[in-house]
Coordinates of C-alpha atoms in Angstrom, one line a residue:
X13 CA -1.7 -1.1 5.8
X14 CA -0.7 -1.2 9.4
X15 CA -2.4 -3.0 11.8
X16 CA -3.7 -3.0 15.2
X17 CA -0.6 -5.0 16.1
X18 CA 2.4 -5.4 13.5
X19 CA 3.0 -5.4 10.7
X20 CA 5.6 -7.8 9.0
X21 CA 7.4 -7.0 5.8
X22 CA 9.5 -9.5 3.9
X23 CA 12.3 -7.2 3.0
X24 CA 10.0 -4.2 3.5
X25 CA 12.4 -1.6 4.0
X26 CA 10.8 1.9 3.5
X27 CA 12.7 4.9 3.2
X28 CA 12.1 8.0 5.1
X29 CA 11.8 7.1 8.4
X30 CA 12.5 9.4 10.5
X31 CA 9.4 11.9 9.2
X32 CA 7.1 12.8 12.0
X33 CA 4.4 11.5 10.3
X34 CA 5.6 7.9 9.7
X35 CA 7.3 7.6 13.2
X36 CA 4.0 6.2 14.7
X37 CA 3.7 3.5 11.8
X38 CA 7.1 2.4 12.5
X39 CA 6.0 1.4 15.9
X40 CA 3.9 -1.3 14.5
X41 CA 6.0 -2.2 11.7
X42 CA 8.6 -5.2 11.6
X43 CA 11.1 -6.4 8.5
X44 CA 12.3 -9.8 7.6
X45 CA 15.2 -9.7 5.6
X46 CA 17.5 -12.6 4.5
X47 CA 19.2 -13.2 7.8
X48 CA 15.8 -13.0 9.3
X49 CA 14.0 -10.3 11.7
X50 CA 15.2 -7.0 12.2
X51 CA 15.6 -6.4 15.7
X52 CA 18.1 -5.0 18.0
X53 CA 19.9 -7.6 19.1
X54 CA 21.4 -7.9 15.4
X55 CA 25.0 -6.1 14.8
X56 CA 25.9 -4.7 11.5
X57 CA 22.7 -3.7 11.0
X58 CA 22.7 -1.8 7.8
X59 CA 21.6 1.8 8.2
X60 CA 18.0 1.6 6.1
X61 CA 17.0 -1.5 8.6
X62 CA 17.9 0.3 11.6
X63 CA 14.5 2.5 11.6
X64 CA 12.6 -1.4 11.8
X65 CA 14.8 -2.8 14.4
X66 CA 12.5 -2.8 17.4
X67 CA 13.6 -4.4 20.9
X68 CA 12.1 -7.8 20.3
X69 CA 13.2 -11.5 20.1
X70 CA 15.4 -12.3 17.4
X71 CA 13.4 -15.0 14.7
X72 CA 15.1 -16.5 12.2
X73 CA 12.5 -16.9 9.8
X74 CA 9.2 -15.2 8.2
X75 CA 6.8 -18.3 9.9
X76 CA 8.5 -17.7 13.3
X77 CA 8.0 -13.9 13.1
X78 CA 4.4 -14.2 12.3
X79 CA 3.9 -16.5 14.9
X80 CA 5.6 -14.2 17.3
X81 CA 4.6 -11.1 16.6
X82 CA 1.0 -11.7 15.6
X83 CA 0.6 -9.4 12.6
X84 CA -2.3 -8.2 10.8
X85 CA -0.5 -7.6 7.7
X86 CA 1.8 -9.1 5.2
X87 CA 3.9 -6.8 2.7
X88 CA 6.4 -8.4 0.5
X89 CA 8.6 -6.5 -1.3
X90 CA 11.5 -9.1 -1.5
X91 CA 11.0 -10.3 -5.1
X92 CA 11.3 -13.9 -4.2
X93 CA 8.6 -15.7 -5.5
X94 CA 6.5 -18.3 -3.4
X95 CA 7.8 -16.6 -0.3
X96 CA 4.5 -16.3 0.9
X97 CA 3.9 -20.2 0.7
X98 CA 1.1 -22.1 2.3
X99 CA 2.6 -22.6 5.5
X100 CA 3.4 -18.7 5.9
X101 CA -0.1 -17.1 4.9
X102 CA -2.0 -20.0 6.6
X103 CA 0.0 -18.9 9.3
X104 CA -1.3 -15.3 9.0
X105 CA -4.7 -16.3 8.0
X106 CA -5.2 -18.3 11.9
X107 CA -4.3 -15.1 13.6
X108 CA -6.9 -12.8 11.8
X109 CA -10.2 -13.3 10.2
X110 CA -9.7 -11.0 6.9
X111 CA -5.3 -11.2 7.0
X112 CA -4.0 -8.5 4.8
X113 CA -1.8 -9.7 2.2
X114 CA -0.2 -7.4 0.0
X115 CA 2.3 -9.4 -2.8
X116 CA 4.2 -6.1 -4.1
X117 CA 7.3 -7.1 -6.3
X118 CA 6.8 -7.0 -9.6
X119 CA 6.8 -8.7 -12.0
X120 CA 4.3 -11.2 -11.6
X121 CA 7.1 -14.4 -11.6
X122 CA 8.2 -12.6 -8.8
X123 CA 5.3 -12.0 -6.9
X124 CA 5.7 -13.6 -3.3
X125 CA 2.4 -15.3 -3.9
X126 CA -0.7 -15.2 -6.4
X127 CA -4.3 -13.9 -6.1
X128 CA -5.6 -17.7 -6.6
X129 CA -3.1 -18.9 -3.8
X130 CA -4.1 -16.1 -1.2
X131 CA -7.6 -16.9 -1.8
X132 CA -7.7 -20.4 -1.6
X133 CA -5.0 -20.7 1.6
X134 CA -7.3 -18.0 3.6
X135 CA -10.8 -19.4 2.5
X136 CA -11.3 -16.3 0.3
X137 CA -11.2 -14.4 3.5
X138 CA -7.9 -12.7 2.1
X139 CA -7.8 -8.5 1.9
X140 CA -5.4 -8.3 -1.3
X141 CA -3.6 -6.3 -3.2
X142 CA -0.5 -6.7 -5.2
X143 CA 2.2 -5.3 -7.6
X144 CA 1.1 -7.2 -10.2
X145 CA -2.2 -7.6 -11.6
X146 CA -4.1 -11.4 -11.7
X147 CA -7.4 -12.3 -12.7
X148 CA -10.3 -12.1 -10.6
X149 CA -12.0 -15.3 -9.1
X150 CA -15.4 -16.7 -9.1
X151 CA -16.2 -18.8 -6.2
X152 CA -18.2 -21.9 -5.8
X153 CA -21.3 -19.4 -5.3
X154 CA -20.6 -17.8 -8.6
X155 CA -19.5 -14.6 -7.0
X156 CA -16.9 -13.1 -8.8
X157 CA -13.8 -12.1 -6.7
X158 CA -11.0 -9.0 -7.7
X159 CA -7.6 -8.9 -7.0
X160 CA -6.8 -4.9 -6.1
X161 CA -3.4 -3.7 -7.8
X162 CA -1.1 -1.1 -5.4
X163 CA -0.1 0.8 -8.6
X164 CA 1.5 4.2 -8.0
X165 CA 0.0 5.6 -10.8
X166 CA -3.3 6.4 -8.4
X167 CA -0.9 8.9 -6.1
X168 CA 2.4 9.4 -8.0
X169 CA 1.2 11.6 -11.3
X170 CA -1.4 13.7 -8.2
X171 CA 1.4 14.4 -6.0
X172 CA 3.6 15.2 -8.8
X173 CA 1.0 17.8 -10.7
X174 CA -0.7 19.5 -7.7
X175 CA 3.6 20.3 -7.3
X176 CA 3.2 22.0 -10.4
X177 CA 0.2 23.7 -10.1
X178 CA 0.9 25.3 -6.4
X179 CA 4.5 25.5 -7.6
X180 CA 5.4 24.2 -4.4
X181 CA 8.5 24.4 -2.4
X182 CA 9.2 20.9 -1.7
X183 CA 7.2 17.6 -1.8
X184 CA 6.6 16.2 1.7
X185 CA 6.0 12.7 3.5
X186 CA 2.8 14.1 4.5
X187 CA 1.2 14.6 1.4
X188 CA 2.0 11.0 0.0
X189 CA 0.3 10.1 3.4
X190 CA -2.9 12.9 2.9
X191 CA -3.5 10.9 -1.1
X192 CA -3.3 7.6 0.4
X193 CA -5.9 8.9 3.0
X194 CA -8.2 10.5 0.5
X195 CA -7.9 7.5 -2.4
X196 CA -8.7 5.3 0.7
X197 CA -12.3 7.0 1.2
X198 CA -12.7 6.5 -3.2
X199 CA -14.1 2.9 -2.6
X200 CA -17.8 1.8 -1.4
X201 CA -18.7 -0.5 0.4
X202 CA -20.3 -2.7 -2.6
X203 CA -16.7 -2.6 -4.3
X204 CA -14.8 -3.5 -1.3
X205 CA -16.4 -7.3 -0.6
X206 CA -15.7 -7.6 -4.0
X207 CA -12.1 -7.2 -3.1
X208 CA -11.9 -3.7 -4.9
X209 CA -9.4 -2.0 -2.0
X210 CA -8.7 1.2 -4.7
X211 CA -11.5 2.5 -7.1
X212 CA -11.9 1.7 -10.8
X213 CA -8.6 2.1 -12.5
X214 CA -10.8 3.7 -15.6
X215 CA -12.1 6.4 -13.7
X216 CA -8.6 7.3 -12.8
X217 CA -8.7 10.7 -14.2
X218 CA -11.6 11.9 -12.2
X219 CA -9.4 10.3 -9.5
X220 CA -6.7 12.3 -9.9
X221 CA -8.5 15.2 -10.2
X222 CA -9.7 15.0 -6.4
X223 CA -6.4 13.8 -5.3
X224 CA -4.6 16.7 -7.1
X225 CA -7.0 18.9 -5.6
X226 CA -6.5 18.2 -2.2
X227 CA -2.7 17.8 -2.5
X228 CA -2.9 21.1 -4.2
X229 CA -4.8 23.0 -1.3
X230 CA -2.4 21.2 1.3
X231 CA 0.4 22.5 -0.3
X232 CA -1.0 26.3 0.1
X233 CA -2.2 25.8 3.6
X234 CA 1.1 24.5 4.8
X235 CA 2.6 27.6 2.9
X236 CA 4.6 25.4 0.5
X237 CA 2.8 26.3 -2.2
X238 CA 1.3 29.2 -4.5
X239 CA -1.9 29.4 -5.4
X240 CA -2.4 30.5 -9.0
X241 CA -4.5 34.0 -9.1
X242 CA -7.9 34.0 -9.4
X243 CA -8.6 30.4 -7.8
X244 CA -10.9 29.2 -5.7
X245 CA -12.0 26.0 -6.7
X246 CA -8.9 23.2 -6.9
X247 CA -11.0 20.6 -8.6
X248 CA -12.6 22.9 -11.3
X249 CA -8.8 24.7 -11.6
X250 CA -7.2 20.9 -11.9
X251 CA -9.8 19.7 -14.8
X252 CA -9.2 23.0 -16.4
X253 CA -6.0 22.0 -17.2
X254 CA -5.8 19.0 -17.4
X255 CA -4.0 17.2 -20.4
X256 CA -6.3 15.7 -23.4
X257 CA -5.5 14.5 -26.7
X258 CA -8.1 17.3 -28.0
X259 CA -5.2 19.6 -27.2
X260 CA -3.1 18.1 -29.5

């Protein structure tokens, strides 16, 4: 969810930084955490900040950092609900024309802010996505409106079987980063000005087929993994096994 300039996480404190392939992210990337932003000029940094702390001016709050930074993107990950109030995403929403706003804690009395509240505060020009799933919206037009829901369950169970299947040596950065990239090419055009950012949750086992597959053949191209004998298609191979309840 970077953007062209920052982007500003409340509390966003990712872990691996230091992989190759997130170094370039971290460039655009700023944190806000309860003693405000991460930047250099802070001491005692702890170490899991340090990775955000860019050589920039010191702002004590969310609003000031927006303001300051100009970010395309919002990610809360602070579990303190209402933090992204109507001053903060209004805020967010003047800078860009579609702001990304991406509510992640979980659950939904935690959520820094609601569907409804992003909508209404950015005209319904919000791109959305959150931890915790709300009801769509139907606009004065009568078009209905859907929230997107970041759930791990579109990447996590892919990554984790194509591991299996290429009995791969180690799980890397890069392939979180390679699903992400082919889940994000999933979605039409039609379903994203609905505000659908991730395909149909109910299709999600034809989902993770593809994602599986591609993992998969990553993993053996990168000599990580195996590849079982005899195949040559990944998709077919992956549906082939996958798990029903016919099996049981």
């Amino acid at each position: 969810v970077w953007g062209s300039k920052h982007c500003v996480g409340q509390q966003t404190l990712c872990g691996a930084a230091n992989t190759v392939c997130l170094v370039p992210a971290l460039t655009h990337a700023a944190a806000v955490c309860t003693q405000g932003l991460v930047c250099k000029s802070r001491t005692n940094l702890q170490h899991h900040k340090e990775p955000f702390a860019h050589d920039v001016e010191f702002c004590p709050d969310l609003k000031t950092a927006i303001e300051q930074l100009k970010p395309t993107a919002l990610v809360g990950v602070s579990t303190i609900a209402k933090a992204f109030n109507e001053e903060i995403l209004k805020a967010l929403y003047k800078l860009n024309e579609r702001p990304i706003i991406f509510p992640l804690s979980n659950p939904t009395s935690k959520s820094e802010c609601t569907y409804q509240e992003a909508f209404k505060w950015t005209e319904g020009k919000v791109l959305f996505a959150s931890g915790s799933p709300f009801d769509p919206i139907t606009d004065n037009e009568g078009i209905v409106h859907y929230p997107a829901q970041a759930n791990n369950a579109y990447i996590f169970p892919a990554v984790g079987y194509a591991a299996v299947l290429a009995r791969s040596k180690e799980i890397t950065d890069e392939m979180f980063v390679l699903s992400a990239e082919v889940l994000s090419q999933m979605t039409d055009m039609q379903e994203l000005e609905q505000g659908r950012l991730f395909p149909p949750f109910q299709n999600i086992r034809a989902i993770s087929k593809v994602l599986t597959a591609r993992v998969a053949e990553h993993m053996v191209e990168t000599g990580l993994g195996t590849p079982p004998e005899g195949v040559k298609d990944w998709e077919n191979f992956v549906a082939a096994n996958m798990w029903t309840a016919s099996k049981l």
